[in-house]
Amino acid sequence: MLPSLLVASLSLATAGWALHESDVGVVDWHTRLVGVPLQNTFHGDLILTATTSNVFAALNATDGSIAWRSIHDDDDPVAAFDVYNHSNVALLSGPGGSTLRTYDTSTGHLLLERRLHNPAHARRHEIQHVAITTGPGSVEGSTTLFALTNGDTVSRIDSRSGEVVWTWSSPDEGSLVVYSHIRTTPDAVYAVGFAKSKAAYTLHVTTLSIANGSTIASVNIPANLAKDRPSFVLLEAPTSSLAAPGPCLTWLESTSIRAAVLTPGLRGQVQILPGVNYTRIQDIGLAGAGQLIAFTQDGSAHVMRYDGESLRPMWEFTDVAPSQTHTESYFAGSLSEDGEPRIASVYWSHANHKAIHQTFTPRLAEGKGQVTGYTFPFRTHEHGVIRHVGSVSLYLASPLTPFTKVTFDGRSSHTHETTRLLLTTSTGTLQLWKHDVLQWSREEALSTIRVATFVPLPPSSASSSLSAGSTVGQGISGTVLTCIRRFSESILQHLRTYAVGPIIHEDGSTRSSGAPSALYSDQFGFRQVIVAATTEGVLYGLDSSDGRVIWRRLFGLGWASDRVGGRVLPVKMYVLPAKVGRVSDDGSKEETLKQTVVVVTQRRAHNSLVDTVVFEVDPLTGDDVPPLEDGESDASRSRYGPLEGKDVIQGPMIESFVLPDGQGTVAMLDEFLQVQLYPDTPATRASLANLAPSLHLVLPTRTSSTPSPGRGSDNDVSTRAQLVGHRLTFNDNVSTVHVAYPTWRIMLGPGETIRETIRNGKDAGQELSVGKVLGDRRTLYKYLNKHLRVVLTEAKGIGAQTGLESSGTMCGLYVLDSVKGTVLYRARLPAPEGRCDDVRAAFVDHWLVYSYFEDGTSAGGDGTKGWRIVSVEMYEGKKPDDVTRSFELSSYSNATTDITTYEQAYLIPYGVTALSTTSTRLGVTLKNLIVASRRRAVHSVPRRLLDPRRPLGKVSPSEAEEGLVTYDAVLPDDARLTLSHNYEVANIRQIMNAPSRLESTSLVLAIGLDLFLTRVSPSGTFDVLSENFNKAQLVLTIGGLALAIGLARPVVRRRQLRGRWYSA
Amino acid sequence: MNAELSSTSFAVDLLGFVQWNDVCPSYEELGAATVLLDSGGYSGRVTRSGNFSIPDINPGVYVLSVLSHDYTFEQLRVNISDASPKPEIKTYVFGTPLLSSSAVALSYPVVLSPRSRNSYFKPHESFSLLGMFQNPMMILMLLTAGMMLATPYIMKNLDPQSLEEFKNQQVKVASVQSSMQDGDFKSGLSTLLTADEKTKASTSGAKSQSNNSGSTIQQRKGGKGGKRR
């Protein structure tokens, strides 16, 4: 009873800093995202989209907000969807389309979930092999769905009950024919796919009876489709035609378009369209209306229409191929309100620097059509990727291809003013244009943030006198003097505000960001810039007070932008002191505040070459920071062009770190273990030479050396992963740069691979307390070794050795000293379902926390199943009061291994997707654990509950004095400890934190599909006015006292007077 | 292939539904929720009707839990064996051994009832004059003030003997209080007390001069009140 009471009281105490409902959106913000769209469809006022983040979502077309979203697991990718009954959408997801789900399009309610096949038995094909379509007509409100799964199975499903009426499987089980499309007519289901032949693909069509799924006919159509990109378009006959013919299968063979009108019996002729040489055909979303776009060799595009009998060109768009004056045209089709198809064409004009939109409206009755156009001011510098396609020597202008996808809503009337155009740009931005006005824009690239960092803002000039310069590094007298000065200043200031204005609470100033141009910190440093690099090739600067995008820059592709193209994948990001503006000789404070952000990236060109490119940017404005060596400002460099990086390594990078010289030099190791520097100057080289003896690296490698003859049979050894410690050396006979050489090796188990290496998350701030005073006045000294690394591993196929009957996968966790390779702590963790993704760890100072799923297989059969968090603390020596001064101890001393670890495991009711600890400016405040859970929430776990020295029995007085509570295996699941409260913060991959200027408060940013930022005060907000501070109460009390004095004074006077008179 | 087939032949679908109750009356309130077995290898989403199904489960003992953003559910133990086609559902208390014998068998299909809705926020403390005076500190302060004013009169009216008694009692109470504050029960009460007493007496003596009778009591009371505040 007592422990639970204690825990209850503790949780009550911790809930002291739970949020008020009114603080929602004031102290925190939340950006809901859906991911970079792959496929968009207008559905009334909704946009249905399937994204790369495995989300199926409906966006409101009017304001771009998310109407609803359905987030899928990684092993459940969205494969195909189709709207039916005007109000429902059917979705196939999973490997081979294993699961069918239907949703209400307006609310997102899940109506039905049905497994069509076991995902483990799914077949993989290179080409599309999942499709869903609806059957003709509906019976009593229930629509018939036809799903093509695995490329070889067609199922007829009742949409209301989810009952599978019949299933047809291809007799060859997908080995010869892979079906990719299905269409229905009132009497038959047409499944069309590719049949593999020696050199190319041919087409295969099978018709099935709607009623019972029996095969009516199965025909191979001799076609010669290129193997690399086989495609065909299945056009439906327009509904206006009377005969209701079957769909028209259209494909391109060498340069001519061929079409075959399909009938249930599959008897007919292949038509060949003569005369014009075509290069490509494209389905623009009008297949239902029997239209497609065919591109000709001479650079124009034809709108082809199937009228029920044959396929004919209907209209010609000229000059759609990319040229010097404009980019390639993108086409999108849509149906207008009266059901007439309309086709939009969008391209970027270099001459006008504007995007041009053309709409083609066919006038079928007259056999003609008309094209109308307008321009709209698309900002390609912010949203598009530059790709040089023209011949470089002749043309200086670089053509742009800013869009990757255009979705067009022609439903609105015939005037331009209401035409809606949805653009998906190459940077993952989703934009809706209504005529030439941008209605809204969604920065979906933010869901792909790979690395990010906080950059504190400079204080505004008004408050700089208050906050500039920290007290660290000054003498005591100086500190006292500044304190007195600040105190008097603030007293004066507060008196002024106190008399007239309302009290400025902790959260008051964050929202008052009136002018967006002036980027200044608020009083408490809550406003910072979050620089975030995404895999979509955009670098963002976000305002940490509200999540707004301050600036965005595109990563330039360097040489790869010329013809090749590629992607820039950010790997690391560092905040470094600026190398410019060092001229200010008096303002030393100003100089330290000036910072730049260096992003280390890997550029993967489309020709598979990988380079390491470094970008440097001003975090406040997003401007380029010119590298030190070329001081003259490059005229071509403008803040509006893409960010140009510097190629540092002609190849991939295996490790990077910042030289601890305070100059902000980034060192990178290439594949040959050579150290490349950024910036690479004689000064930085000299600095590296000085620091080289103190640098120790841990690199994962695979032994490639041939095994010695003695154990040549042991094939495992040659492929075993190793952890190899490295140091740096310089030999000018061999190389012009420093080279890393191995110092120690740890051979991992067979099949064990390294998943992740975690550095000690200790921030630059110094550790104030090196020990922990116990209740009996003895001290436990923290083991503070800055060379510690945590290595997470995954060992596959070790079941035979450890006697585990299950999947045979184990996860490993090692804490090791990177100087000597000593393993100080190790743990073997179970891997449910053979995966180690669930093992997460955070390491700061002497405290290691990790989480995993205990599947009950290890250590006894009755073990509970569930999520665990293990808290490990490392202290010096064997017992309290043992001191080895680990902080400054040489790593070669034997005493570094003289440690005691305390650990305890706790049960938590939720799966963990990311772990982190809070950090504050000086490190005085307790460090809470921040946990992102599978509940799509971010929780805070009080440090006191994670103390691994919690006594198992009754708390002794000395332990109570220390604040220890009795160990309880279950961590309290208090909703008030949920930082994200009502927000659904989905798929968090990473939690970052940054100290604010208040010691008590730390900023916590969760990055994943969504972004979420809040403030955490693990020890309470001890350095700001308490929120239950009551001005009215104070005023009333003082007033009351004054009144009492006023009343009592005459009485006392009278009494004193009387006392004097009558004392004798 | 053979093994695969045999395993699929044993695989069982787990069916169940969410029982709407006062805590969570409808699907709109619940939002998207997923029912998981163990770490999520097997899962099924709750549909609008409240039903869920988890297909193709291999034999084994699993913990069933519900991933819901705003509601908490009990965890259940699901036992699927190749012997019986019907899954065996038992209660499971989070944090206890999985194969506990005290588990109660439940009916199948699984019935899940939302236990509570998460309340993330704490209410604002509102200010009221009455509330201010209901604060125990405030009451204590007022009482102390009242006593300070009243003691001289009470002392005057007391006879010397009971006054002596009262003094002794007061000393005892003070000693207990001071030791409580120091948090040290072990060390000798009396020695500590006397030392404490002396220092207090000396400071108070130095500071003020007033009538002899009630001086110590008054001073201590005053000091206490100040400390508390």
Tab-separated table of C-alpha atoms in Angstrom, chain A residues 16 18-22 24 70-71 101 103-104 109-111 113 115 118 121 832-833 853 862 864-865 907-909 934-936 970 975-976 978 981-984 1028 1030 1032-1033 1036-1037, chain B residues 4 8 27-28 36 38-41 44-48 53 55-56 61-63 67-70 72 75 92 94-99 118-125 127 129 132 153:
chain	number	residue	atom	x	y	z
A	16	GLY	CA	2.389	20.015	-10.763
A	18	ALA	CA	1.047	19.651	-16.243
A	19	LEU	CA	-0.364	22.026	-18.761
A	20	HIS	CA	-3.385	24.186	-18.413
A	21	GLU	CA	-5.816	23.866	-21.206
A	22	SER	CA	-5.373	27.534	-21.973
A	24	VAL	CA	-2.343	24.764	-25.564
A	70	SER	CA	-4.955	7.342	-42.034
A	71	ILE	CA	-1.396	6.542	-41.103
A	101	ARG	CA	-9.999	-0.838	-46.091
A	103	TYR	CA	-13.321	4.891	-45.439
A	104	ASP	CA	-15.962	7.521	-45.365
A	109	HIS	CA	-14.161	6.834	-40.456
A	110	LEU	CA	-12.941	3.344	-41.085
A	111	LEU	CA	-15.876	1.366	-42.368
A	113	GLU	CA	-11.039	-3.738	-42.795
A	115	ARG	CA	-7.412	-9.072	-45.056
A	118	ASN	CA	-1.424	-13.031	-45.724
A	121	HIS	CA	2.719	-14.808	-48.882
A	832	PRO	CA	10.308	-9.413	-31.384
A	833	GLU	CA	9.542	-10.540	-34.912
A	853	PHE	CA	10.077	-5.056	-26.105
A	862	ASP	CA	6.854	-16.689	-16.990
A	864	THR	CA	5.936	-10.672	-18.616
A	865	LYS	CA	5.598	-9.474	-22.111
A	907	LEU	CA	7.381	-1.547	-17.467
A	908	ILE	CA	5.628	0.946	-19.631
A	909	PRO	CA	2.292	0.442	-21.327
A	934	ARG	CA	3.275	4.534	-30.550
A	935	ARG	CA	0.150	6.116	-29.157
A	936	ARG	CA	1.262	9.101	-31.194
A	970	VAL	CA	5.244	-0.211	-13.428
A	975	ALA	CA	-2.016	11.421	-18.760
A	976	ARG	CA	-0.846	14.686	-17.266
A	978	THR	CA	1.739	13.510	-21.753
A	981	HIS	CA	-1.895	16.150	-24.767
A	982	ASN	CA	-4.671	16.257	-27.393
A	983	TYR	CA	-2.313	16.476	-30.314
A	984	GLU	CA	-1.823	13.375	-32.341
A	1028	ASN	CA	-0.288	30.602	-9.096
A	1030	ASN	CA	-1.653	36.063	-7.552
A	1032	ALA	CA	-4.728	40.454	-6.732
A	1033	GLN	CA	-3.949	38.525	-3.593
A	1036	LEU	CA	-5.151	42.847	-1.331
A	1037	THR	CA	-2.824	41.654	1.383
B	4	GLU	CA	4.171	-22.490	-44.412
B	8	THR	CA	-1.398	-21.103	-42.065
B	27	TYR	CA	-16.419	5.931	-32.696
B	28	GLU	CA	-16.228	9.700	-33.181
B	36	LEU	CA	-2.345	-5.012	-31.087
B	38	ASP	CA	2.363	-8.050	-28.341
B	39	SER	CA	4.510	-5.466	-30.054
B	40	GLY	CA	2.255	-5.074	-33.032
B	41	GLY	CA	3.165	-7.949	-35.292
B	44	GLY	CA	-6.310	-4.787	-36.540
B	45	ARG	CA	-8.013	-1.443	-36.637
B	46	VAL	CA	-11.293	-0.659	-34.951
B	47	THR	CA	-13.949	0.145	-37.525
B	48	ARG	CA	-16.858	2.545	-37.168
B	53	SER	CA	-10.466	-8.506	-36.497
B	55	PRO	CA	-6.263	-12.207	-39.023
B	56	ASP	CA	-3.901	-15.153	-39.322
B	61	VAL	CA	0.246	-16.593	-25.873
B	62	TYR	CA	-0.144	-12.921	-26.590
B	63	VAL	CA	-0.902	-9.732	-24.752
B	67	LEU	CA	-3.469	1.744	-29.122
B	68	SER	CA	-5.735	4.669	-28.615
B	69	HIS	CA	-4.665	8.237	-28.314
B	70	ASP	CA	-7.189	9.416	-25.786
B	72	THR	CA	-7.127	3.664	-21.864
B	75	GLN	CA	-4.873	-5.396	-21.468
B	92	TYR	CA	-4.299	-9.707	-17.619
B	94	PHE	CA	-0.332	-5.006	-16.530
B	95	GLY	CA	2.920	-5.703	-14.771
B	96	THR	CA	2.063	-9.188	-13.532
B	97	PRO	CA	3.477	-12.430	-14.881
B	98	LEU	CA	1.883	-13.395	-18.158
B	99	LEU	CA	0.868	-16.890	-17.164
B	118	ASN	CA	-7.089	10.712	-20.555
B	119	SER	CA	-7.260	14.102	-18.909
B	120	TYR	CA	-4.162	15.975	-19.899
B	121	PHE	CA	-4.731	19.257	-18.206
B	122	LYS	CA	-4.910	20.600	-14.737
B	123	PRO	CA	-7.468	23.249	-13.991
B	124	HIS	CA	-6.505	26.840	-13.395
B	125	GLU	CA	-6.434	27.966	-9.821
B	127	PHE	CA	-8.717	33.424	-7.079
B	129	LEU	CA	-11.304	36.160	-1.397
B	132	MET	CA	-7.675	33.021	0.114
B	153	TYR	CA	-4.703	38.808	28.502
